[in-house]
């Protein structure tokens, strides 16, 4: 998909002045985080499970080749097919090829971030295959020609009124003429339209939350049931997944399942957790005849062994963004690529390039809430800091910023000069403030004074006062 | 180089090693075959009768409804009562599962029973469950010729019959049951874990029931005694 | 009152750059409290800053040089105490990352890390200190700084100490663990986002109905107080050390002389 991370600041500015976006995202903190805190507190083992999940992910990543091969063998044994793709382009072609083999006119889709990454919908459309998103949130943004603003709730940025208008415009062709305002009625209308799409689709494409090596299964987790209709009604089921999602055993995935929904939405389990293993069996009376697993690398393997490997632990639960004050302020689209919030800030520079995504790891106050809630304890602030270091070393950091730090560091490394500078600053800022107690304008620190007054120093530095006291024997 | 080789060589290169040594491979294989669980929540470590109660309480908290009946023979009437109470259609699509063959539908002549996979026009399905998980009030459904999984999703109303003996504590217990039936390393085409009826919060984070799957989930627990 | 565990222990004050420049009274409040708790206080002269600004800006080399300076300056003390969770967190947790792989340095770094504390947690947990005879008739809402809370695990200590001030009542704010939007240079580089964050924070602080805002980090306090002044909102901002040391009646941060 198109990357607009370079425009982060502009996007954030627009979002901060967009009433709808502000309304939608300010609501986040009273929803998911509250529910997460509740279910987490109801499971005494929760913190232990997080430790175990972190360790298990590290074990998997250290043996990724083995578990992927094992998974592949099991899929083949169950009668499915595995397609290895090192790039998005390759994955798109493979998927199109399968659709063409199935003579597909329409394809239903469950929510899948990896297909967002590769821009699959536009590609299929271009090639004459109509993709239909079936997760309600994905469906809404597909109608609006947008992309997800949240990895779990993709249409989080849309207001009900916007959905009303969108459905009114788009559903007229199906004979739905009424302008609906009740959320239940809106859901019902989408349900009835998508019902026909499920039945008519030639191919169903889902993502995968997990791949089980032991059984060769792909796993999806949903609340709506759209993923299940997507993969059980058409003749062909394609599960698209990135390579790091493999999990050794059913016991192992149980550990992740206990963390996933709790961290994401505060549910103990999502409504539907579905394991798909091979195509339908000879005697089965429903289910797909063809089962394809498309495994995509596209940058993942390059994270292995790097100082950012921990990113591959991600379960895509969205807890980091749900708890992020920056995300809550600027929404998902400001981040300019598939993954918003802290995981995006830490991952996107790798996926789309540091120069393009330079702002993302910088636009964090390092408050640490993301790491505090990450079910697999990804040290997100630390990884963002690594990007900042890399940007500094490779001169991606803009010159004024580098100079600013350089000047400050010059003094900080020289205590005597530093004292002189602080002595002068304390006095002159106090003088500037006069009796007001604050300085209103700081020409050299506009970032500060555009928003806040600067509380005036008391006038003499601590160190000067302390030395004086010591000299005078207190 | 084919992509598969490229991916594997990158993985190994970045992990700083070649293919795993035989010893390591054997250890990993043994790990897979060992099925060793991680921490299982203590809440499941209770007597079977309490597990059944916990299952019911958890399922109800998920907006499923539950009725307890004393034998399979009570299913038709319990089903009829449920449908009447909610003013639902009386045409039922039932799994072609032999376990449901002898239900006395002669007691409920107003119910029209058809058997097979789900069709778009079906409004009510009646299916057995494979297992129940007390921990979260979750149903485990295993697909087969007798238990087509479309019945779990297409109809708006899903009625599930589960015997108390099929309910146990944790998710891990379901794996044990599945392995016992299908053999280790094998699963039927589709295993669904169902925790309440379908829902969405995609419009302004407002919870709406019945997104794509069933709007209502009704569970009939047959009190058939201790766990099997 | 004093506890025997710190009697005659040599405690070095890490003043912090913001306290040194902007609000020395916080430093003197810290000295007063630590002395009251029985410690012998020293203030090493070569300290400037902990290096966090450079560290968080990606300038690892400068951060290392400054850290080395701090490590030398604070060698030989039993404890190092800072009236800031952020600076203490930098020394306690992040210096190790700076010298990762340097085994010789790591020994000294770890030694310093283990001796370094945030002021209120040091007073409460190590000294067993409790304010005695301190009085302030006011209602206080306490803002948890992110580093105090998440890196230094400081949550209950400042509240327990404030609770011992006579006449002082604590009124907690909604979402009290949320960031105020300071974030060091973050508030300069992304001022609009920071503005939105600090406004959310201020709305919650004001809604608590408290007359005074207390916090343990001057960075947060200057950010919040500066924004409060810009919004002309009536909430007095004080460092927790000032209140505990009986300086609660002096003008709040950003307030002129009356």
Coordinates of C-alpha atoms in Angstrom, one line a residue, chain C:
Chain C
X1 CA 12.9 11.2 62.9
X2 CA 15.5 8.9 61.4
X3 CA 16.0 5.3 60.7
X4 CA 19.2 3.5 61.7
X5 CA 19.6 2.0 58.3
X6 CA 20.8 5.3 56.8
X7 CA 22.4 6.8 59.9
X8 CA 25.8 8.2 58.8
X9 CA 25.4 6.9 55.3
X10 CA 26.9 9.1 52.7
X11 CA 24.2 10.1 50.3
X12 CA 24.9 12.1 47.2
X13 CA 22.3 14.3 45.7
X14 CA 21.8 14.1 42.0
X15 CA 20.3 17.6 41.6
X16 CA 19.1 17.1 38.1
X17 CA 19.6 19.8 35.4
X18 CA 16.0 21.1 35.6
X19 CA 16.1 21.6 39.4
X20 CA 19.5 23.2 39.2
X21 CA 18.5 25.7 36.6
X22 CA 14.8 26.2 37.3
X23 CA 13.8 25.4 40.8
X24 CA 16.6 25.1 43.2
X25 CA 14.2 25.0 46.1
X26 CA 13.3 21.4 45.1
X27 CA 17.0 20.6 45.7
X28 CA 17.1 22.2 49.0
X29 CA 13.8 20.5 50.0
X30 CA 15.4 17.2 49.1
X31 CA 18.5 18.0 51.2
X32 CA 16.3 19.0 54.1
X33 CA 14.2 15.8 53.9
X34 CA 17.2 13.5 53.5
X35 CA 19.0 15.2 56.5
X36 CA 15.8 14.8 58.5
X37 CA 15.9 11.2 57.6
X38 CA 19.3 10.9 59.1
X39 CA 21.5 10.9 56.0
X40 CA 24.7 12.9 55.5
X41 CA 24.3 14.8 52.2
X42 CA 26.9 15.7 49.6
X43 CA 26.5 17.3 46.3
X44 CA 29.3 16.4 43.9
X45 CA 30.3 19.4 41.9
X46 CA 31.0 18.0 38.5
X47 CA 27.4 16.9 37.8
X48 CA 25.5 18.5 35.0
X49 CA 22.8 16.2 33.7
X50 CA 22.2 12.5 33.5
X51 CA 22.5 12.4 29.7
X52 CA 19.0 11.4 28.9
X53 CA 18.4 14.2 26.4
X54 CA 21.3 12.9 24.3
X55 CA 20.3 9.3 24.9
X56 CA 16.7 9.7 23.8
X57 CA 17.7 11.8 20.8
X58 CA 19.8 9.0 19.5
X59 CA 23.2 10.6 20.3
X60 CA 24.5 7.6 22.1
X61 CA 28.2 8.7 22.2
X62 CA 27.4 12.0 24.0
X63 CA 25.2 10.1 26.4
X64 CA 28.1 7.7 27.1
X65 CA 30.5 10.6 27.8
X66 CA 28.0 12.3 30.1
X67 CA 27.2 9.0 31.8
X68 CA 30.9 8.3 32.4
X69 CA 31.1 11.8 34.0
X70 CA 28.2 10.9 36.3
X71 CA 29.7 7.5 37.2
X72 CA 32.9 9.1 38.2
X73 CA 31.3 12.0 40.1
X74 CA 29.1 9.6 42.2
X75 CA 31.7 7.0 42.9
X76 CA 32.2 6.1 46.6
X77 CA 28.8 7.2 47.9
X78 CA 26.5 4.8 49.7
X79 CA 23.5 6.1 47.9
X80 CA 22.7 8.5 45.0
X81 CA 19.3 10.1 45.3
X82 CA 17.5 12.3 42.7
X83 CA 14.3 14.3 43.1
X84 CA 13.2 12.8 39.8
X85 CA 12.1 9.4 38.7
X86 CA 13.3 10.1 35.2
X87 CA 16.9 10.9 36.0
X88 CA 17.1 8.1 38.5
X89 CA 15.6 5.7 36.0
X90 CA 18.2 6.8 33.4
X91 CA 21.0 6.0 35.8
X92 CA 19.4 2.9 37.2
X93 CA 18.2 1.3 34.1
X94 CA 19.5 2.9 30.9
X95 CA 23.2 3.3 31.7
X96 CA 23.4 -0.5 31.4
X97 CA 22.1 -0.3 27.9
X98 CA 24.7 2.4 27.1
X99 CA 27.6 0.2 28.1
X100 CA 26.1 -3.1 26.9
X101 CA 29.0 -5.3 25.9
X102 CA 31.6 -3.4 27.9
X103 CA 32.3 -5.7 30.8
X104 CA 34.7 -3.5 32.7
X105 CA 32.3 -0.5 32.6
X106 CA 29.3 -2.8 33.4
X107 CA 30.7 -3.6 36.9
X108 CA 30.8 0.1 37.8
X109 CA 27.5 0.9 36.0
X110 CA 25.7 -1.8 37.9
X111 CA 27.2 -0.8 41.1
X112 CA 25.9 2.8 40.6
X113 CA 22.5 1.5 39.4
X114 CA 22.0 -0.4 42.6
X115 CA 22.8 2.6 44.7
X116 CA 20.5 5.0 42.8
X117 CA 17.1 6.0 44.0
X118 CA 14.2 8.3 43.3
X119 CA 13.7 10.7 46.3
X120 CA 10.3 9.7 47.7
X121 CA 10.9 5.9 47.3
X122 CA 14.3 6.3 49.0
X123 CA 12.7 8.3 51.9
X124 CA 9.9 5.8 52.3
X125 CA 11.4 2.5 51.5
X126 CA 15.0 2.8 52.5
X127 CA 15.0 5.5 55.3
X128 CA 11.6 4.6 56.7
X129 CA 11.0 8.3 56.8
X130 CA 7.7 10.0 57.6
X131 CA 7.1 13.8 57.7
X132 CA 6.7 14.8 61.3
X133 CA 4.9 18.0 62.2
X134 CA 4.6 19.2 58.6
X135 CA 1.4 21.0 58.1
X136 CA -0.4 22.2 54.9
X137 CA -4.1 22.9 54.6
X138 CA -4.7 21.9 51.0
X139 CA -6.1 19.3 48.7
X140 CA -3.5 17.6 46.5
X141 CA -3.8 15.5 43.3
X142 CA -0.7 13.5 42.5
X143 CA 0.6 13.1 39.0
X144 CA 2.6 10.0 38.5
X145 CA 5.5 10.6 36.1
X146 CA 5.9 7.8 33.6
X147 CA 9.5 7.0 34.6
X148 CA 8.8 7.1 38.3
X149 CA 5.8 4.8 37.8
X150 CA 7.0 2.4 35.2
X151 CA 10.8 2.4 35.6
X152 CA 11.2 3.1 39.3
X153 CA 7.9 1.5 40.5
X154 CA 7.1 4.6 42.5
X155 CA 3.4 4.8 43.1
X156 CA 2.4 4.5 46.7
X157 CA 5.5 6.0 48.4
X158 CA 4.8 9.7 47.6
X159 CA 1.2 9.2 48.5
X160 CA 2.1 7.7 51.8
X161 CA 4.4 10.6 52.6
X162 CA 1.9 13.2 51.5
X163 CA -0.7 11.4 53.6
X164 CA 1.4 12.1 56.7
X165 CA 1.3 15.9 56.1
X166 CA -1.3 17.3 58.5
X167 CA -4.2 19.0 56.9
X168 CA -3.4 17.6 53.5
X169 CA -6.0 15.6 51.6
X170 CA -5.3 13.6 48.5
X171 CA -7.8 13.7 45.6
X172 CA -6.9 11.3 42.9
X173 CA -7.4 12.2 39.2
X174 CA -9.0 10.2 36.5
X175 CA -6.5 8.3 34.3
X176 CA -3.7 9.3 36.7
X177 CA -1.1 7.0 35.1
X178 CA -1.4 8.7 31.7
X179 CA 1.5 10.7 30.4
X180 CA 1.4 14.5 30.6
X181 CA 3.0 14.9 27.2
X182 CA 6.4 16.2 28.3
X183 CA 8.7 13.4 27.1
X184 CA 11.8 15.6 27.1
X185 CA 12.4 16.9 23.6
X186 CA 9.2 15.3 22.5
X187 CA 7.3 18.3 23.7
X188 CA 9.4 20.5 21.6
X189 CA 9.5 18.4 18.4
X190 CA 5.8 17.4 18.5
X191 CA 4.3 20.3 20.3
X192 CA 0.8 19.9 18.9
X193 CA 0.6 16.3 20.1
X194 CA 2.1 17.2 23.4
X195 CA -0.4 20.0 23.7
X196 CA -3.3 17.5 23.2
X197 CA -1.8 15.2 25.8
X198 CA -1.2 17.9 28.4
X199 CA -4.7 19.3 27.9
X200 CA -6.2 15.9 28.5
X201 CA -4.0 15.6 31.6
X202 CA -5.0 19.0 32.8
X203 CA -8.7 18.4 32.3
X204 CA -8.4 15.4 34.5
X205 CA -6.4 17.2 37.1
X206 CA -8.8 20.0 37.3
X207 CA -11.8 17.6 37.5
X208 CA -10.3 16.2 40.6
X209 CA -11.2 19.4 42.4
X210 CA -7.8 19.6 44.1
X211 CA -6.1 22.9 44.8
X212 CA -2.6 21.7 44.4
X213 CA -0.9 19.5 41.9
X214 CA 2.1 17.5 43.2
X215 CA 4.5 15.4 41.2
X216 CA 8.0 14.0 41.6
X217 CA 9.5 15.2 38.3
X218 CA 10.1 18.8 37.4
X219 CA 9.9 18.0 33.7
X220 CA 6.2 17.0 34.0
X221 CA 5.6 19.9 36.4
X222 CA 7.0 22.6 34.1
X223 CA 5.1 21.2 31.2
X224 CA 1.8 21.0 33.1
X225 CA 2.3 24.3 35.0
X226 CA 3.4 26.1 31.8
X227 CA 0.2 24.9 30.1
X228 CA -1.9 25.7 33.1
X229 CA -0.6 29.3 33.0
X230 CA -1.3 29.5 29.3
X231 CA -4.8 28.4 29.9
X232 CA -5.1 30.6 33.0
X233 CA -6.2 27.6 34.9
X234 CA -6.1 27.8 38.7
X235 CA -4.1 24.9 40.0
X236 CA -0.9 25.4 42.0
X237 CA 1.9 23.1 40.9
X238 CA 4.5 22.0 43.4
X239 CA 7.2 19.4 43.6
X240 CA 6.3 16.8 46.1
X241 CA 9.6 17.4 48.0
X242 CA 8.7 21.0 48.6
X243 CA 5.4 20.1 50.2
X244 CA 7.0 17.4 52.3
X245 CA 9.8 19.7 53.4
X246 CA 7.3 22.2 54.7
X247 CA 7.8 24.7 51.8
X248 CA 4.2 24.2 50.6
X249 CA 3.4 27.9 51.1
X250 CA 5.8 29.2 48.6
X251 CA 4.6 30.3 45.1
X252 CA 3.8 27.4 42.8
X253 CA 5.8 26.6 39.7
X254 CA 5.3 29.4 37.1
X255 CA 3.7 31.7 39.7
X256 CA 5.1 35.2 40.1
X257 CA 5.9 36.8 43.4
X258 CA 2.9 38.2 45.1

